[in-house]
Each structure stands twice: as C-alpha cells, then as structure tokens.
Amino acid sequence: MEIKILYKDKRLLLCLKPAGVLSESPGMPELLKQQIGGEIFPVHRLDRAVGGIMLYGRTKDAAGKLSALVSNRGVKKTYLALIQGVPNEKEGVFKDLLFKDSAKNKSYVVKRPRKGVKEAELSYRVLRTDGKKSLVEIQLLTGRSHQIRVQFASRKMPLLGDVKYGSTYKDCPLALWSESLSFIDPFTKKAMDFEALPPQEYPWTEFIEFKEN
C-alpha cells in the first residue's frame, strides 16, 4: 500500500492515512518507514476507520515539539462528515462531557464530571443538505476518543456508516474525513496549511462535486 505524501522535510511529514489503517504502530509508522525510510513518530491520532490528513514527526525532537503544539491547540484540524438529519442551526458549537469505556472501546456523553470524564468541544458548519442527510465541516477544539462521532450521535445525528453509534446506513464506510491541518512549523516558523478531499466514492459523491483529473 503506497501512502500519498503531501509534504516532508527532515523533521516532519504530512500524508493521507487511508481508512482502515491504524494511525499508530503497527499501522502507518511501519508503512511510512517502508516507503520513505527512517523513523516515524506519531504526534496525534485518527480512528482506524477514519481517513485523511495526518502529521508525523521524523525525529524524537520534532515529535516532542509537534506533540506539544497539538496539546496546546496549535494545530487546527478540520473534518468533513456526512450525518443523518439536519442540525437545528446552520452553524454552532457542541460542548459535552465525555466518558470512554475502554473495555467496549466506546465513548458516551455524560451529565456530571467524575473520574475519566473529559470536556469535549467542537464547532460545525452545514455545507449542504438534502433534508435527510447533511454534509458538515467540523473544527475540533479538543481531541477526545470518537469525539465527533459521539457528539453528533448523542443529538440523534449519527455519521453515515457509523453502526457503533447508531447509524442506519450500513452499506457504506464511516463518513468522516480529516480534511485539513494548519499550524506554524515550530522550527522554521513557516505557516503550514494542507487540504485534501475525501475519496471519490459513495457516500461522498452525493454531496461533493469532484473535479475530473
């Protein structure tokens, strides 16, 4: 499997993770090592079922600085998702308390703080809807396990293909894609901004106009 590389230098690398591949070992780092050589260090993660843009460090020092940048919200992450239903507002913010059940590998919205509960926040904007399904652009303000999936599902708007969180669309992959990443390179101070559309396949083709190559 060849990974599409969007950018690389001696310290960092941006690429497109295919859906179905682990973002951490033994997934993407090993595939990237085989393809370009050298060490690859994860600095953030995507669910296995989610594809799109990812950032990796190529040295331990770079990975440390990039991880700190991610932790301090210095990396802006934008996602595309296809959801069942239509949000009440065309754009807005979701704030919830999330608890992850590690045994079930599933997160839940809860009402009270307790051990293991973390605050989760995202903003969204509806790009297109047919009245039954909607294409939304999402900016993650925190990075919790399954955050986008559970925050929309808890409002009765599960992502298409997300059977774990109640989707009735079982004939398609999970419709969530890491569309863009932007940050200031901690070494060069250069603005880094990358975008990529999801695969040209169902259900994305119902809402996105793909340009012919």
mmCIF file of N, CA and C in Angstrom, residues 33-124:
data_model
loop_
_atom_site.group_PDB
_atom_site.id
_atom_site.type_symbol
_atom_site.label_atom_id
_atom_site.label_comp_id
_atom_site.label_asym_id
_atom_site.label_seq_id
_atom_site.Cartn_x
_atom_site.Cartn_y
_atom_site.Cartn_z
ATOM 1 N N LYS A 33 7.721 3.982 7.074
ATOM 2 C CA LYS A 33 9.132 3.575 7.142
ATOM 3 C C LYS A 33 9.528 2.793 5.892
ATOM 4 N N GLN A 34 8.648 1.861 5.484
ATOM 5 C CA GLN A 34 8.936 1.056 4.290
ATOM 6 C C GLN A 34 9.013 1.930 3.043
ATOM 7 N N GLN A 35 8.205 2.982 3.013
ATOM 8 C CA GLN A 35 8.103 3.798 1.802
ATOM 9 C C GLN A 35 9.201 4.849 1.699
ATOM 10 N N ILE A 36 9.526 5.520 2.815
ATOM 11 C CA ILE A 36 10.497 6.623 2.730
ATOM 12 C C ILE A 36 11.742 6.412 3.588
ATOM 13 N N GLY A 37 11.719 5.390 4.472
ATOM 14 C CA GLY A 37 12.868 5.125 5.319
ATOM 15 C C GLY A 37 12.909 6.010 6.555
ATOM 16 N N GLY A 38 13.777 5.683 7.490
ATOM 17 C CA GLY A 38 13.919 6.466 8.712
ATOM 18 C C GLY A 38 12.827 6.169 9.725
ATOM 19 N N GLU A 39 12.906 6.853 10.860
ATOM 20 C CA GLU A 39 11.927 6.662 11.918
ATOM 21 C C GLU A 39 10.715 7.571 11.701
ATOM 22 N N ILE A 40 9.562 7.117 12.150
ATOM 23 C CA ILE A 40 8.320 7.884 12.060
ATOM 24 C C ILE A 40 7.664 7.882 13.437
ATOM 25 N N PHE A 41 7.340 9.077 13.950
ATOM 26 C CA PHE A 41 6.784 9.205 15.296
ATOM 27 C C PHE A 41 5.394 9.859 15.247
ATOM 28 N N PRO A 42 4.351 9.155 15.722
ATOM 29 C CA PRO A 42 3.014 9.757 15.759
ATOM 30 C C PRO A 42 2.957 10.922 16.743
ATOM 31 N N VAL A 43 2.193 11.968 16.400
ATOM 32 C CA VAL A 43 2.018 13.112 17.306
ATOM 33 C C VAL A 43 0.534 13.394 17.587
ATOM 34 N N HIS A 44 -0.341 12.719 16.836
ATOM 35 C CA HIS A 44 -1.786 12.753 17.110
ATOM 36 C C HIS A 44 -2.351 11.497 16.469
ATOM 37 N N ARG A 45 -3.664 11.274 16.566
ATOM 38 C CA ARG A 45 -4.199 10.040 16.020
ATOM 39 C C ARG A 45 -5.544 10.264 15.343
ATOM 40 N N LEU A 46 -5.891 9.308 14.492
ATOM 41 C CA LEU A 46 -7.211 9.215 13.886
ATOM 42 C C LEU A 46 -7.741 7.812 14.146
ATOM 43 N N ASP A 47 -9.044 7.689 14.320
ATOM 44 C CA ASP A 47 -9.633 6.363 14.449
ATOM 45 C C ASP A 47 -9.255 5.525 13.227
ATOM 46 N N ARG A 48 -9.146 4.217 13.426
ATOM 47 C CA ARG A 48 -8.782 3.320 12.323
ATOM 48 C C ARG A 48 -9.699 3.515 11.107
ATOM 49 N N ALA A 49 -11.006 3.689 11.369
ATOM 50 C CA ALA A 49 -11.986 3.777 10.280
ATOM 51 C C ALA A 49 -11.986 5.131 9.569
ATOM 52 N N VAL A 50 -11.227 6.101 10.087
ATOM 53 C CA VAL A 50 -11.224 7.461 9.539
ATOM 54 C C VAL A 50 -9.968 7.686 8.701
ATOM 55 N N GLY A 51 -10.150 8.266 7.519
ATOM 56 C CA GLY A 51 -9.018 8.589 6.667
ATOM 57 C C GLY A 51 -8.776 10.092 6.635
ATOM 58 N N GLY A 52 -7.669 10.480 6.002
ATOM 59 C CA GLY A 52 -7.402 11.902 5.819
ATOM 60 C C GLY A 52 -6.011 12.327 6.233
ATOM 61 N N ILE A 53 -5.829 13.640 6.340
ATOM 62 C CA ILE A 53 -4.508 14.222 6.584
ATOM 63 C C ILE A 53 -4.016 13.921 8.001
ATOM 64 N N MET A 54 -2.765 13.490 8.074
ATOM 65 C CA MET A 54 -2.110 13.263 9.359
ATOM 66 C C MET A 54 -0.714 13.860 9.345
ATOM 67 N N LEU A 55 -0.259 14.241 10.540
ATOM 68 C CA LEU A 55 1.068 14.824 10.745
ATOM 69 C C LEU A 55 1.912 13.862 11.575
ATOM 70 N N TYR A 56 3.153 13.658 11.154
ATOM 71 C CA TYR A 56 4.091 12.805 11.891
ATOM 72 C C TYR A 56 5.434 13.514 12.061
ATOM 73 N N GLY A 57 6.134 13.175 13.144
ATOM 74 C CA GLY A 57 7.493 13.647 13.336
ATOM 75 C C GLY A 57 8.478 12.645 12.754
ATOM 76 N N ARG A 58 9.635 13.148 12.274
ATOM 77 C CA ARG A 58 10.651 12.257 11.722
ATOM 78 C C ARG A 58 11.863 12.130 12.632
ATOM 79 N N THR A 59 11.857 12.893 13.732
ATOM 80 C CA THR A 59 12.872 12.746 14.779
ATOM 81 C C THR A 59 12.147 12.831 16.124
ATOM 82 N N LYS A 60 12.797 12.346 17.173
ATOM 83 C CA LYS A 60 12.185 12.416 18.505
ATOM 84 C C LYS A 60 11.993 13.856 18.945
ATOM 85 N N ASP A 61 12.957 14.702 18.632
ATOM 86 C CA ASP A 61 12.858 16.117 18.999
ATOM 87 C C ASP A 61 11.676 16.780 18.296
ATOM 88 N N ALA A 62 11.555 16.526 16.986
ATOM 89 C CA ALA A 62 10.446 17.101 16.226
ATOM 90 C C ALA A 62 9.113 16.584 16.741
ATOM 91 N N ALA A 63 9.055 15.295 17.042
ATOM 92 C CA ALA A 63 7.809 14.711 17.535
ATOM 93 C C ALA A 63 7.404 15.336 18.862
ATOM 94 N N GLY A 64 8.386 15.595 19.724
ATOM 95 C CA GLY A 64 8.088 16.230 21.008
ATOM 96 C C GLY A 64 7.507 17.620 20.830
ATOM 97 N N LYS A 65 8.118 18.400 19.952
ATOM 98 C CA LYS A 65 7.632 19.766 19.716
ATOM 99 C C LYS A 65 6.263 19.765 19.035
ATOM 100 N N LEU A 66 6.059 18.848 18.093
ATOM 101 C CA LEU A 66 4.773 18.769 17.403
ATOM 102 C C LEU A 66 3.672 18.269 18.347
ATOM 103 N N SER A 67 3.999 17.320 19.205
ATOM 104 C CA SER A 67 3.025 16.826 20.190
ATOM 105 C C SER A 67 2.594 17.949 21.132
ATOM 106 N N ALA A 68 3.570 18.772 21.542
ATOM 107 C CA ALA A 68 3.257 19.906 22.411
ATOM 108 C C ALA A 68 2.368 20.904 21.681
ATOM 109 N N LEU A 69 2.641 21.095 20.400
ATOM 110 C CA LEU A 69 1.829 22.008 19.588
ATOM 111 C C LEU A 69 0.382 21.518 19.520
ATOM 112 N N VAL A 70 0.211 20.216 19.322
ATOM 113 C CA VAL A 70 -1.126 19.617 19.276
ATOM 114 C C VAL A 70 -1.822 19.784 20.627
ATOM 115 N N SER A 71 -1.106 19.482 21.707
ATOM 116 C CA SER A 71 -1.685 19.571 23.058
ATOM 117 C C SER A 71 -2.115 20.996 23.391
ATOM 118 N N ASN A 72 -1.375 21.979 22.902
ATOM 119 C CA ASN A 72 -1.672 23.383 23.189
ATOM 120 C C ASN A 72 -2.592 24.022 22.148
ATOM 121 N N ARG A 73 -3.261 23.189 21.365
ATOM 122 C CA ARG A 73 -4.211 23.632 20.340
ATOM 123 C C ARG A 73 -3.563 24.513 19.275
ATOM 124 N N GLY A 74 -2.308 24.231 18.999
ATOM 125 C CA GLY A 74 -1.601 24.979 17.970
ATOM 126 C C GLY A 74 -1.775 24.395 16.576
ATOM 127 N N VAL A 75 -2.474 23.258 16.502
ATOM 128 C CA VAL A 75 -2.755 22.632 15.208
ATOM 129 C C VAL A 75 -4.259 22.691 14.974
ATOM 130 N N LYS A 76 -4.667 23.387 13.936
ATOM 131 C CA LYS A 76 -6.088 23.488 13.609
ATOM 132 C C LYS A 76 -6.469 22.297 12.736
ATOM 133 N N LYS A 77 -7.449 21.523 13.206
ATOM 134 C CA LYS A 77 -7.884 20.331 12.483
ATOM 135 C C LYS A 77 -9.324 20.529 12.011
ATOM 136 N N THR A 78 -9.539 20.312 10.735
ATOM 137 C CA THR A 78 -10.879 20.434 10.178
ATOM 138 C C THR A 78 -11.273 19.113 9.525
ATOM 139 N N TYR A 79 -12.514 18.707 9.768
ATOM 140 C CA TYR A 79 -13.019 17.437 9.258
ATOM 141 C C TYR A 79 -14.264 17.651 8.414
ATOM 142 N N LEU A 80 -14.516 16.717 7.511
ATOM 143 C CA LEU A 80 -15.784 16.629 6.807
ATOM 144 C C LEU A 80 -16.510 15.390 7.303
ATOM 145 N N ALA A 81 -17.825 15.526 7.500
ATOM 146 C CA ALA A 81 -18.627 14.382 7.920
ATOM 147 C C ALA A 81 -19.977 14.433 7.227
ATOM 148 N N LEU A 82 -20.517 13.262 6.931
ATOM 149 C CA LEU A 82 -21.881 13.145 6.453
ATOM 150 C C LEU A 82 -22.713 12.585 7.591
ATOM 151 N N ILE A 83 -23.735 13.324 7.994
ATOM 152 C CA ILE A 83 -24.542 12.930 9.142
ATOM 153 C C ILE A 83 -25.989 12.674 8.727
ATOM 154 N N GLN A 84 -26.661 11.846 9.498
ATOM 155 C CA GLN A 84 -28.096 11.648 9.313
ATOM 156 C C GLN A 84 -28.831 12.832 9.936
ATOM 157 N N GLY A 85 -29.804 13.384 9.201
ATOM 158 C CA GLY A 85 -30.557 14.505 9.738
ATOM 159 C C GLY A 85 -29.943 15.845 9.394
ATOM 160 N N VAL A 86 -30.515 16.884 9.987
ATOM 161 C CA VAL A 86 -30.082 18.264 9.755
ATOM 162 C C VAL A 86 -30.002 18.984 11.104
ATOM 163 N N PRO A 87 -28.869 19.591 11.444
ATOM 164 C CA PRO A 87 -28.783 20.340 12.701
ATOM 165 C C PRO A 87 -29.799 21.485 12.740
ATOM 166 N N ASN A 88 -30.245 21.836 13.934
ATOM 167 C CA ASN A 88 -31.215 22.934 14.088
ATOM 168 C C ASN A 88 -30.646 24.257 13.591
ATOM 169 N N GLU A 89 -29.353 24.465 13.813
ATOM 170 C CA GLU A 89 -28.685 25.687 13.378
ATOM 171 C C GLU A 89 -27.686 25.355 12.270
ATOM 172 N N LYS A 90 -27.525 26.292 11.318
ATOM 173 C CA LYS A 90 -26.605 26.043 10.214
ATOM 174 C C LYS A 90 -25.165 25.945 10.692
ATOM 175 N N GLU A 91 -24.841 26.647 11.762
ATOM 176 C CA GLU A 91 -23.516 26.506 12.378
ATOM 177 C C GLU A 91 -23.645 26.679 13.880
ATOM 178 N N GLY A 92 -22.715 26.083 14.591
ATOM 179 C CA GLY A 92 -22.808 26.167 16.046
ATOM 180 C C GLY A 92 -21.656 25.458 16.732
ATOM 181 N N VAL A 93 -21.767 25.320 18.034
ATOM 182 C CA VAL A 93 -20.735 24.695 18.868
ATOM 183 C C VAL A 93 -21.388 23.623 19.737
ATOM 184 N N PHE A 94 -20.755 22.463 19.826
ATOM 185 C CA PHE A 94 -21.197 21.400 20.731
ATOM 186 C C PHE A 94 -20.206 21.327 21.889
ATOM 187 N N LYS A 95 -20.721 21.372 23.108
ATOM 188 C CA LYS A 95 -19.897 21.187 24.307
ATOM 189 C C LYS A 95 -20.507 20.064 25.128
ATOM 190 N N ASP A 96 -19.701 19.081 25.466
ATOM 191 C CA ASP A 96 -20.192 17.922 26.219
ATOM 192 C C ASP A 96 -19.125 17.425 27.181
ATOM 193 N N LEU A 97 -19.557 16.572 28.104
ATOM 194 C CA LEU A 97 -18.655 15.789 28.942
ATOM 195 C C LEU A 97 -18.660 14.375 28.387
ATOM 196 N N LEU A 98 -17.471 13.842 28.089
ATOM 197 C CA LEU A 98 -17.373 12.506 27.507
ATOM 198 C C LEU A 98 -16.669 11.545 28.440
ATOM 199 N N PHE A 99 -17.193 10.332 28.475
ATOM 200 C CA PHE A 99 -16.552 9.248 29.216
ATOM 201 C C PHE A 99 -16.267 8.110 28.254
ATOM 202 N N LYS A 100 -15.041 7.597 28.250
ATOM 203 C CA LYS A 100 -14.688 6.483 27.381
ATOM 204 C C LYS A 100 -14.676 5.183 28.166
ATOM 205 N N ASP A 101 -15.447 4.220 27.681
ATOM 206 C CA ASP A 101 -15.429 2.867 28.228
ATOM 207 C C ASP A 101 -14.395 2.087 27.422
ATOM 208 N N SER A 102 -13.208 1.932 27.985
ATOM 209 C CA SER A 102 -12.112 1.294 27.255
ATOM 210 C C SER A 102 -12.409 -0.159 26.926
ATOM 211 N N ALA A 103 -13.143 -0.842 27.812
ATOM 212 C CA ALA A 103 -13.464 -2.244 27.574
ATOM 213 C C ALA A 103 -14.327 -2.414 26.324
ATOM 214 N N LYS A 104 -15.218 -1.463 26.085
ATOM 215 C CA LYS A 104 -16.097 -1.522 24.916
ATOM 216 C C LYS A 104 -15.569 -0.692 23.747
ATOM 217 N N ASN A 105 -14.481 0.061 23.992
ATOM 218 C CA ASN A 105 -13.943 1.000 23.008
ATOM 219 C C ASN A 105 -15.050 1.895 22.475
ATOM 220 N N LYS A 106 -15.775 2.495 23.401
ATOM 221 C CA LYS A 106 -16.900 3.359 23.036
ATOM 222 C C LYS A 106 -16.984 4.520 24.017
ATOM 223 N N SER A 107 -17.323 5.702 23.497
ATOM 224 C CA SER A 107 -17.449 6.890 24.342
ATOM 225 C C SER A 107 -18.917 7.257 24.519
ATOM 226 N N TYR A 108 -19.206 7.927 25.631
ATOM 227 C CA TYR A 108 -20.574 8.308 25.964
ATOM 228 C C TYR A 108 -20.606 9.745 26.458
ATOM 229 N N VAL A 109 -21.690 10.452 26.125
ATOM 230 C CA VAL A 109 -21.935 11.770 26.704
ATOM 231 C C VAL A 109 -22.557 11.559 28.078
ATOM 232 N N VAL A 110 -21.973 12.202 29.110
ATOM 233 C CA VAL A 110 -22.488 12.081 30.472
ATOM 234 C C VAL A 110 -22.810 13.477 31.004
ATOM 235 N N LYS A 111 -23.542 13.510 32.114
ATOM 236 C CA LYS A 111 -24.020 14.799 32.622
ATOM 237 C C LYS A 111 -23.156 15.386 33.724
ATOM 238 N N ARG A 112 -22.389 14.530 34.423
ATOM 239 C CA ARG A 112 -21.630 15.035 35.571
ATOM 240 C C ARG A 112 -20.150 14.669 35.460
ATOM 241 N N PRO A 113 -19.279 15.562 35.948
ATOM 242 C CA PRO A 113 -17.850 15.233 35.987
ATOM 243 C C PRO A 113 -17.589 14.100 36.975
ATOM 244 N N ARG A 114 -16.699 13.208 36.607
ATOM 245 C CA ARG A 114 -16.224 12.164 37.505
ATOM 246 C C ARG A 114 -14.906 11.649 36.944
ATOM 247 N N LYS A 115 -14.310 10.699 37.604
ATOM 248 C CA LYS A 115 -13.023 10.184 37.152
ATOM 249 C C LYS A 115 -13.151 9.640 35.730
ATOM 250 N N GLY A 116 -12.260 10.073 34.870
ATOM 251 C CA GLY A 116 -12.253 9.601 33.490
ATOM 252 C C GLY A 116 -13.093 10.426 32.541
ATOM 253 N N VAL A 117 -13.847 11.378 33.059
ATOM 254 C CA VAL A 117 -14.691 12.222 32.211
ATOM 255 C C VAL A 117 -13.890 13.438 31.748
ATOM 256 N N LYS A 118 -14.004 13.770 30.459
ATOM 257 C CA LYS A 118 -13.259 14.905 29.897
ATOM 258 C C LYS A 118 -14.195 15.816 29.119
ATOM 259 N N GLU A 119 -13.879 17.103 29.128
ATOM 260 C CA GLU A 119 -14.665 18.057 28.351
ATOM 261 C C GLU A 119 -14.347 17.892 26.865
ATOM 262 N N ALA A 120 -15.382 18.029 26.046
ATOM 263 C CA ALA A 120 -15.219 17.912 24.597
ATOM 264 C C ALA A 120 -15.931 19.075 23.920
ATOM 265 N N GLU A 121 -15.272 19.675 22.953
ATOM 266 C CA GLU A 121 -15.853 20.825 22.271
ATOM 267 C C GLU A 121 -15.481 20.809 20.786
ATOM 268 N N LEU A 122 -16.456 21.104 19.953
ATOM 269 C CA LEU A 122 -16.223 21.240 18.520
ATOM 270 C C LEU A 122 -17.147 22.316 17.959
ATOM 271 N N SER A 123 -16.774 22.857 16.820
ATOM 272 C CA SER A 123 -17.659 23.766 16.095
ATOM 273 C C SER A 123 -17.966 23.133 14.746
ATOM 274 N N TYR A 124 -19.145 23.434 14.210
ATOM 275 C CA TYR A 124 -19.534 22.838 12.943
ATOM 276 C C TYR A 124 -20.212 23.880 12.057
#
